[in-house]
Short mmCIF file of C-alpha atoms in Angstrom, two decimals:
data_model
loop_
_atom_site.label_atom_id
_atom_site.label_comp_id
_atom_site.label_asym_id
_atom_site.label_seq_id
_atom_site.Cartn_x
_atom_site.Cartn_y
_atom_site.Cartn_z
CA UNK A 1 98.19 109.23 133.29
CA UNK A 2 98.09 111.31 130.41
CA UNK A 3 96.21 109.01 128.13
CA UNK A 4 93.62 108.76 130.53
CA UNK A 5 92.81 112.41 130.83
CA UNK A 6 92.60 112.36 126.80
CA UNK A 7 90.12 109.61 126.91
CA UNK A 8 88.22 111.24 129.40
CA UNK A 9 88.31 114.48 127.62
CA UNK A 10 86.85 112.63 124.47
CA UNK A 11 84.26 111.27 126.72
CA UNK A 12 83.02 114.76 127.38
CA UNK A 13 83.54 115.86 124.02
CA UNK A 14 80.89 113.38 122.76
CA UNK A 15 78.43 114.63 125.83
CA UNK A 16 78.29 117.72 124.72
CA UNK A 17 77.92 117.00 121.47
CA UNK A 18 74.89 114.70 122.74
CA UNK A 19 73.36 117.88 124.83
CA UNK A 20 72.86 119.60 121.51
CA UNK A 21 71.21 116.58 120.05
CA UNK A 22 69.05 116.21 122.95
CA UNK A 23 67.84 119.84 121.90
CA UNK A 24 67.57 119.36 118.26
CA UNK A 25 65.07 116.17 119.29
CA UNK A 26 63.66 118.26 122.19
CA UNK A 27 62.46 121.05 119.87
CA UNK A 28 60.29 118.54 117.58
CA UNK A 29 59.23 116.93 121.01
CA UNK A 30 57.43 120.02 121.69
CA UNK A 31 56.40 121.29 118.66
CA UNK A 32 54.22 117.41 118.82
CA UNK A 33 53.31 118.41 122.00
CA UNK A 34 51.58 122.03 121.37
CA UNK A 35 49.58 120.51 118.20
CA UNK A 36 49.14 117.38 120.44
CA UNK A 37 47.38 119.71 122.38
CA UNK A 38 45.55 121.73 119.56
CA UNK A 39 44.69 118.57 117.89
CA UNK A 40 44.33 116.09 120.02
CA UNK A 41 41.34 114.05 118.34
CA UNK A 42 43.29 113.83 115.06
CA UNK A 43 46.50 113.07 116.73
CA UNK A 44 44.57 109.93 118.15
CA UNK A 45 42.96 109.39 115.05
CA UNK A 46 46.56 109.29 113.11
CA UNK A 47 48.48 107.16 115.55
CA UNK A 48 45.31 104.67 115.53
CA UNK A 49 46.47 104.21 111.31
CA UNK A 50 50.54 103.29 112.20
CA UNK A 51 50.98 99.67 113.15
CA UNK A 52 51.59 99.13 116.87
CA UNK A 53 53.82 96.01 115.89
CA UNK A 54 56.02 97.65 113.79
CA UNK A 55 56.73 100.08 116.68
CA UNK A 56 56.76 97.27 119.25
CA UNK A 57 59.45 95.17 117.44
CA UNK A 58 61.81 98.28 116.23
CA UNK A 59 61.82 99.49 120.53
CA UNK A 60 62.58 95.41 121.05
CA UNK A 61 65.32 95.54 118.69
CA UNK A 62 66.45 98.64 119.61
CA UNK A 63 66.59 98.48 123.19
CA UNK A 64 68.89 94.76 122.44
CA UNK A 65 71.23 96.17 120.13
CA UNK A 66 71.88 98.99 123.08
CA UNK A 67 72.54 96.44 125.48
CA UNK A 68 75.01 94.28 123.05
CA UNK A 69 76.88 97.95 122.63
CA UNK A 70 76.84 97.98 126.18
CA UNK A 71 77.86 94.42 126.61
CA UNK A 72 80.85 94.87 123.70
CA UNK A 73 82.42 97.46 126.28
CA UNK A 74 82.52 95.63 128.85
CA UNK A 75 83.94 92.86 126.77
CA UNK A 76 86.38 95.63 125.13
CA UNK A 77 87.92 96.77 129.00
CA UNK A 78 88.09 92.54 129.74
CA UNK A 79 90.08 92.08 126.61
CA UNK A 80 87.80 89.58 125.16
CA UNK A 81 88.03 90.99 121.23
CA UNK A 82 85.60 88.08 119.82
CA UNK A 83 82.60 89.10 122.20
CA UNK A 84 84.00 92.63 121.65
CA UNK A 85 83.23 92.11 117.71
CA UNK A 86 79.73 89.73 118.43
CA UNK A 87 78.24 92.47 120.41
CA UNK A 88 79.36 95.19 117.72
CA UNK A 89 77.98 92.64 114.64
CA UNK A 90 74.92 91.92 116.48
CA UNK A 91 74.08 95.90 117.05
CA UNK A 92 74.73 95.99 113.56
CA UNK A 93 72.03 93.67 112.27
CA UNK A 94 69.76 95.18 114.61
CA UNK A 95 70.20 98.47 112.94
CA UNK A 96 69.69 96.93 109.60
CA UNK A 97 66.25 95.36 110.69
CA UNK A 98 65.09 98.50 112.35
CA UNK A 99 65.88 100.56 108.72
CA UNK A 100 64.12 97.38 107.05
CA UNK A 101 61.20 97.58 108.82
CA UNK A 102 61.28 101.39 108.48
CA UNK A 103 61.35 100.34 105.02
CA UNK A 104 58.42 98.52 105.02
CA UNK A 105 56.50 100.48 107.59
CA UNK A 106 56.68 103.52 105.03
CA UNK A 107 56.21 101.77 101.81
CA UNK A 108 52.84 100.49 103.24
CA UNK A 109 51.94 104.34 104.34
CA UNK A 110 53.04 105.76 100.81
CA UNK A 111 50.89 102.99 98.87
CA UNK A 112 48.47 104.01 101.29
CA UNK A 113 48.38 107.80 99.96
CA UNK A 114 50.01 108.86 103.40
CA UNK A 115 52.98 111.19 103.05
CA UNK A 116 53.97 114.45 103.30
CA UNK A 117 52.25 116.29 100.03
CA UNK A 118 50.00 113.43 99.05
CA UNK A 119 46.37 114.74 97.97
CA UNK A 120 44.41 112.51 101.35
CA UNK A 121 46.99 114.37 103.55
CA UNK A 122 46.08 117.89 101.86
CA UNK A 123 42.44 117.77 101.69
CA UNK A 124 41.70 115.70 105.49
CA UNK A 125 42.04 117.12 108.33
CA UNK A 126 44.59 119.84 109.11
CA UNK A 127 45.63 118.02 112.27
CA UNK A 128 46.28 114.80 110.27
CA UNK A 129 48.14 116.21 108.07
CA UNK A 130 50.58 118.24 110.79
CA UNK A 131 50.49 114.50 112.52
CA UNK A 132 52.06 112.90 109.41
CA UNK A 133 53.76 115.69 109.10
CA UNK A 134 55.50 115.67 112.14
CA UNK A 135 55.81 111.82 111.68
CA UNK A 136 58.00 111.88 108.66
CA UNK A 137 59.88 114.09 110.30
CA UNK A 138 60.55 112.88 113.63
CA UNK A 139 61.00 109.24 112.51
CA UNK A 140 62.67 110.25 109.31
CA UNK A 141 65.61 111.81 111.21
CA UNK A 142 65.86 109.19 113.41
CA UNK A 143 66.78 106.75 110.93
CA UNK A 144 69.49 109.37 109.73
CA UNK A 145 70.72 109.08 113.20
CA UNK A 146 70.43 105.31 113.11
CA UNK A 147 72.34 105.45 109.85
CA UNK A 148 75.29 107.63 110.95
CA UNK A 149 75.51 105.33 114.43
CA UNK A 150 75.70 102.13 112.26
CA UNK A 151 78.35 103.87 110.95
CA UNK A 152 80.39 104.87 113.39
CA UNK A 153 79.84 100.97 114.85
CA UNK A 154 81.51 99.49 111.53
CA UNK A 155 84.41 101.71 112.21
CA UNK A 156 84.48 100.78 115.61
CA UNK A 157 83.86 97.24 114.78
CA UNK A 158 87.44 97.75 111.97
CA UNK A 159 89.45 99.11 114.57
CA UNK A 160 88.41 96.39 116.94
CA UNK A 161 89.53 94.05 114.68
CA UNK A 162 92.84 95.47 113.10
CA UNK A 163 93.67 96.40 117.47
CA UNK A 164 93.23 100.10 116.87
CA UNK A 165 90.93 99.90 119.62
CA UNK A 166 92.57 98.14 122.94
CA UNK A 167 91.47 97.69 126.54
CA UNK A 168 93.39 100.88 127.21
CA UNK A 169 92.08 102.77 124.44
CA UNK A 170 88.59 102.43 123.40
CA UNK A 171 87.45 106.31 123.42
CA UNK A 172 85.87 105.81 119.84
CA UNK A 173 83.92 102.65 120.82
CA UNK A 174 82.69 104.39 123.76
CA UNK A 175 81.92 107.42 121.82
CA UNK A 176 80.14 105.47 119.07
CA UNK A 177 78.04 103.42 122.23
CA UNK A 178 76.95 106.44 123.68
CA UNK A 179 75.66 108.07 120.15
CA UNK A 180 74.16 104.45 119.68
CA UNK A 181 72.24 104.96 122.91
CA UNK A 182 71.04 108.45 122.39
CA UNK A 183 69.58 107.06 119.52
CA UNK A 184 67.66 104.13 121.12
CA UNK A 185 67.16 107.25 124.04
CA UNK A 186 65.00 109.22 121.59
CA UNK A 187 63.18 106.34 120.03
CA UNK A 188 62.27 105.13 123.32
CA UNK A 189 60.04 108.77 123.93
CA UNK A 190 59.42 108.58 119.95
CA UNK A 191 57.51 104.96 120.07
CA UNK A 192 54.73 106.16 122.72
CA UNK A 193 54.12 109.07 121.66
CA UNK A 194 53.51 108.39 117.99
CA UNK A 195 52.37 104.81 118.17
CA UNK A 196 50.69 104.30 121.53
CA UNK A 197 48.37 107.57 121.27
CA UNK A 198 44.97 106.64 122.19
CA UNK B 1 82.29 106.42 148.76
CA UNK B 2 82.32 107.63 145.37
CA UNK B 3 83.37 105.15 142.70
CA UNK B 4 86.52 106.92 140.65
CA UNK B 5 85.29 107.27 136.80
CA UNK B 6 86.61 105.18 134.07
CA UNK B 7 87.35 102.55 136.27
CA UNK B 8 84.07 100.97 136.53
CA UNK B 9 83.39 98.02 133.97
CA UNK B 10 79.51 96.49 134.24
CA UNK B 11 79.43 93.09 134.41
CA UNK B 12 77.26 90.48 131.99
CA UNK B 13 74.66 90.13 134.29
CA UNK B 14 73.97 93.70 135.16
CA UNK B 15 73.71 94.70 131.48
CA UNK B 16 71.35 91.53 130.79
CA UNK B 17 69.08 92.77 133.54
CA UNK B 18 68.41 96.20 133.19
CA UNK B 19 67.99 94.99 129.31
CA UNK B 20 64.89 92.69 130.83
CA UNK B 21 63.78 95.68 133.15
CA UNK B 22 63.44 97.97 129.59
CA UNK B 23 61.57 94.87 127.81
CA UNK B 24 59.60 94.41 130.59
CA UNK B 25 58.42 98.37 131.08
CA UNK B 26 58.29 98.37 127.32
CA UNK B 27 55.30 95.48 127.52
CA UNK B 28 53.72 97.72 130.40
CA UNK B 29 53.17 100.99 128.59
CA UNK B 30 51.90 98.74 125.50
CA UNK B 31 49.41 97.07 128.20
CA UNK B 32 48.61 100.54 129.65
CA UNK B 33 47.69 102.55 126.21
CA UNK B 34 45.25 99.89 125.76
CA UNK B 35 43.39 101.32 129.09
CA UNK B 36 41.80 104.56 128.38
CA UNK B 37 42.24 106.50 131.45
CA UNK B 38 41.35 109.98 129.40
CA UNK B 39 44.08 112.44 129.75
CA UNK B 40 46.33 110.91 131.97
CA UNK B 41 47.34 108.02 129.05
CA UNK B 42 50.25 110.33 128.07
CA UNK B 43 51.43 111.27 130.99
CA UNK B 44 51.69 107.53 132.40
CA UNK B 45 52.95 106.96 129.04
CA UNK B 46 55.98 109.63 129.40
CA UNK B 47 56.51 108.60 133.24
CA UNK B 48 57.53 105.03 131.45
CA UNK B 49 59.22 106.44 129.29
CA UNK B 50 61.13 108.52 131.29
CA UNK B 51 61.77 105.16 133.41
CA UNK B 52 63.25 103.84 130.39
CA UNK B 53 65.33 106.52 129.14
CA UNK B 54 66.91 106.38 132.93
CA UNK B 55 68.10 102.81 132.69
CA UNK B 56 69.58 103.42 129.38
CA UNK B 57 71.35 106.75 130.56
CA UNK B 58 72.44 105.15 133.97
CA UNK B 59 73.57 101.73 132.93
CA UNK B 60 73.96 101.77 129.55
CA UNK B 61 75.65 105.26 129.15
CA UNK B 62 77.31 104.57 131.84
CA UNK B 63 76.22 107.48 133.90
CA UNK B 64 75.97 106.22 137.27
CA UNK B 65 79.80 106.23 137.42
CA UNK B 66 80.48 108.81 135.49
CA UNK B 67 82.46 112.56 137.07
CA UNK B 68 80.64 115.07 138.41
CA UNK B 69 81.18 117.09 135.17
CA UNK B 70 79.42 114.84 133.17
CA UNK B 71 76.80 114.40 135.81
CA UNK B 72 75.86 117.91 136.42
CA UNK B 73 76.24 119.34 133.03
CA UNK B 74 73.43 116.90 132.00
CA UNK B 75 71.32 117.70 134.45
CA UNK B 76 71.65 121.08 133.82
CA UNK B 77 70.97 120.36 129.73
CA UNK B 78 67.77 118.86 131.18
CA UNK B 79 67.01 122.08 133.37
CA UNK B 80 67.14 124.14 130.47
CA UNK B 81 64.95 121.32 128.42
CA UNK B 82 62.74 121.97 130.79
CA UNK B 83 63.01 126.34 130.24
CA UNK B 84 62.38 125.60 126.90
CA UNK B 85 59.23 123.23 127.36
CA UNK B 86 57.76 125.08 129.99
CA UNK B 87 58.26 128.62 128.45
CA UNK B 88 56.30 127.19 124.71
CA UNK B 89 53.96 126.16 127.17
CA UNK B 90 53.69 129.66 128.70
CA UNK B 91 53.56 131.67 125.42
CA UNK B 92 51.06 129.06 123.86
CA UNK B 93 48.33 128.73 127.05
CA UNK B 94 48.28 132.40 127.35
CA UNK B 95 47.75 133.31 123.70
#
C-alpha cells in the first residue's frame, strides 16, 4: 500500500507543477488578448501572413502523439512493453516533425524579413510588430516545452525498456504523459488564436 | 459510485475515439474561421478550443478518474486564471 501512496503523491507533484505552467502560458494568453484588443486589424492582418497548413498539420500531429502517450499507458498498466515502447517511439517522431516544421515554418518567416528586430517589423505597423512579437514568443517557448517533453519521453521510453518502469510502477511515464499533454493543451489554444485570426 | 483513482486503465477504443472527436473539432474551428461572423470568430474559436482542451484533460490526463485533490485544486488553478484574466480586463477597459 505504501508504493501506491508514493505514486500517487508523484502524481500530484507533477499537477502542481503543471498549475504553474498553466500560469506562465496564461500570462502571455492575455497579454495577446489586451493588444488583440488594441490592435485588432493588425492582429488579423499578421495571422493572415502565417500558413494555416503548417498550423493545421503540427495540431494533427500533436493531438496523435497525445493519444499514442495515452495509449502507451494503458499498454504500460496491461503489461504489454512492445506497444508500451511503439506508442512512446511514435510520440517521439511526432515531436520531431512538429520541431521540423517549426523549422521550416520560421526559416520561411526570417527569409521573409519577419522576426523579432528585423527592419519590416520596426518600421510597419506597431501592432504587427507586437503580433510577431508575441508570436516568437509564444510559439518559441512552446517548442522549448516540446523539447524538454521529448525528453523526458526518451527517458521514459529507456526505462521502459531496461524494466525500470513496470505495470506497478510507472509514476515517471505518467508524469512525462501528462507534461506531454499540457503541451499539446497549450498548443491546442495557441493554433486558433495565432493562425485562425480572421 | 465513484471510481477509486489509479485503478482505472482506458481502453484502446476509448483513447482512439476521443482522438477522432479532437480531429474532428479541430476540422470545425478551421471550417468556422473561414466564416466571418465579426466579433464572435474568437469566441466560437475559444469555445472549441476549450472543447478540446477538455477531452485532452479528461481522457487523456486522465482526469475524469482522478481524486478529488487533483480535481478541485485544478479547478481552483482555473478560478484564479480566471482572477487574473478578468482583473487585466478590469484595469485595461477602465483606463
Amino acid at each position: 500500500m505504501s508504493s501506491h501512496s508514493d505514486e500517487s503523491g508523484k502524481k500530484l507533484g507533477m499537477w502542481l507543477f503543471l498549475y504553474t505552467e498553466i500560469f506562465l502560458f496564461g500570462g502571455l494568453f492575455v497579454l495577446y488578448a489586451v493588444y488583440f484588443a488594441r490592435y485588432t486589424s493588425e492582429f488579423v492582418a499578421g495571422g493572415k501572413e502565417l500558413d494555416q497548413l503548417f498550423g493545421v498539420v503540427n495540431t494533427v500531429i500533436l493531438l496523435i502523439s497525445s493519444f499514442a502517450v495515452a495509449a502507451s499507458i494503458t499498454a504500460v498498466q496491461r503489461n504489454q512493453q512492445k506497444r508500451t515502447l511503439a506508442g512512446l517511439g511514435v510520440a517521439l517522431i511526432c515531436g520531431l516533425v512538429f520541431l521540423i516544421n517549426k523549422y521550416f515554418e520560421w526559416s520561411h518567416k526570417v527569409a521573409n524579413d519577419i522576426f523579432p528586430g528585423s527592419e519590416k517589423l520596426a518600421e510597419g505597423p506597431e501592432g504587427q510588430n507586437i503580433f510577431f512579437g508575441l508570436y516568437y514568443m509564444i510559439t518559441g517557448l512552446h517548442s522549448i516545452h516540446i523539447i524538454i517533453g521529448m525528453v523526458l519521453l526518451l527517458v521514459s521510453l529507456v526505462c521502459v525498456k531496461i524494466e525500470k518502469i513496470t505495470p506497478t510502477r510507472f509514476a515517471l511515464l505518467e508524469n512525462s504523459g501528462l507534461y506531454w499533454h499540457l503541451v499539446d493543451l497549450i498548443w491546442i489554444f495557441v493554433f486558433p488564436l495565432f493562425y485562425l485570426v480572421v | 459510485m465513484e471510481k477509486k483513482p489509479d485503478t482505472h486503465i482506458f481502453d484502446y477504443k476509448t483513447l482512439a475515439a476521443v482522438l477522432c472527436g479532437l480531429l474532428i473539432l479541430t476540422a470545425i474551428t478551421v471550417g468556422v474561421s473561414c466564416v466571418d461572423f465579426g466579433k464572435l470568430n474568437v469566441w466560437i474559436a475559444l469555445f472549441i478550443a476549450s472543447l478540446k482542451g477538455s477531452l485532452v484533460l479528461l481522457f487523456f490526463m486522465h482526469l475524469k478518474y482522478e481524486s478529488r485533490v487533483l480535481v478541485y485544486s485544478f479547478l481552483s488553478t482555473l478560478f484564479f486564471l480566471g482572477i487574473m484574466i478578468s482583473f487585466m480586463f478590469w484595469d485595461v477597459g477602465f483606463r
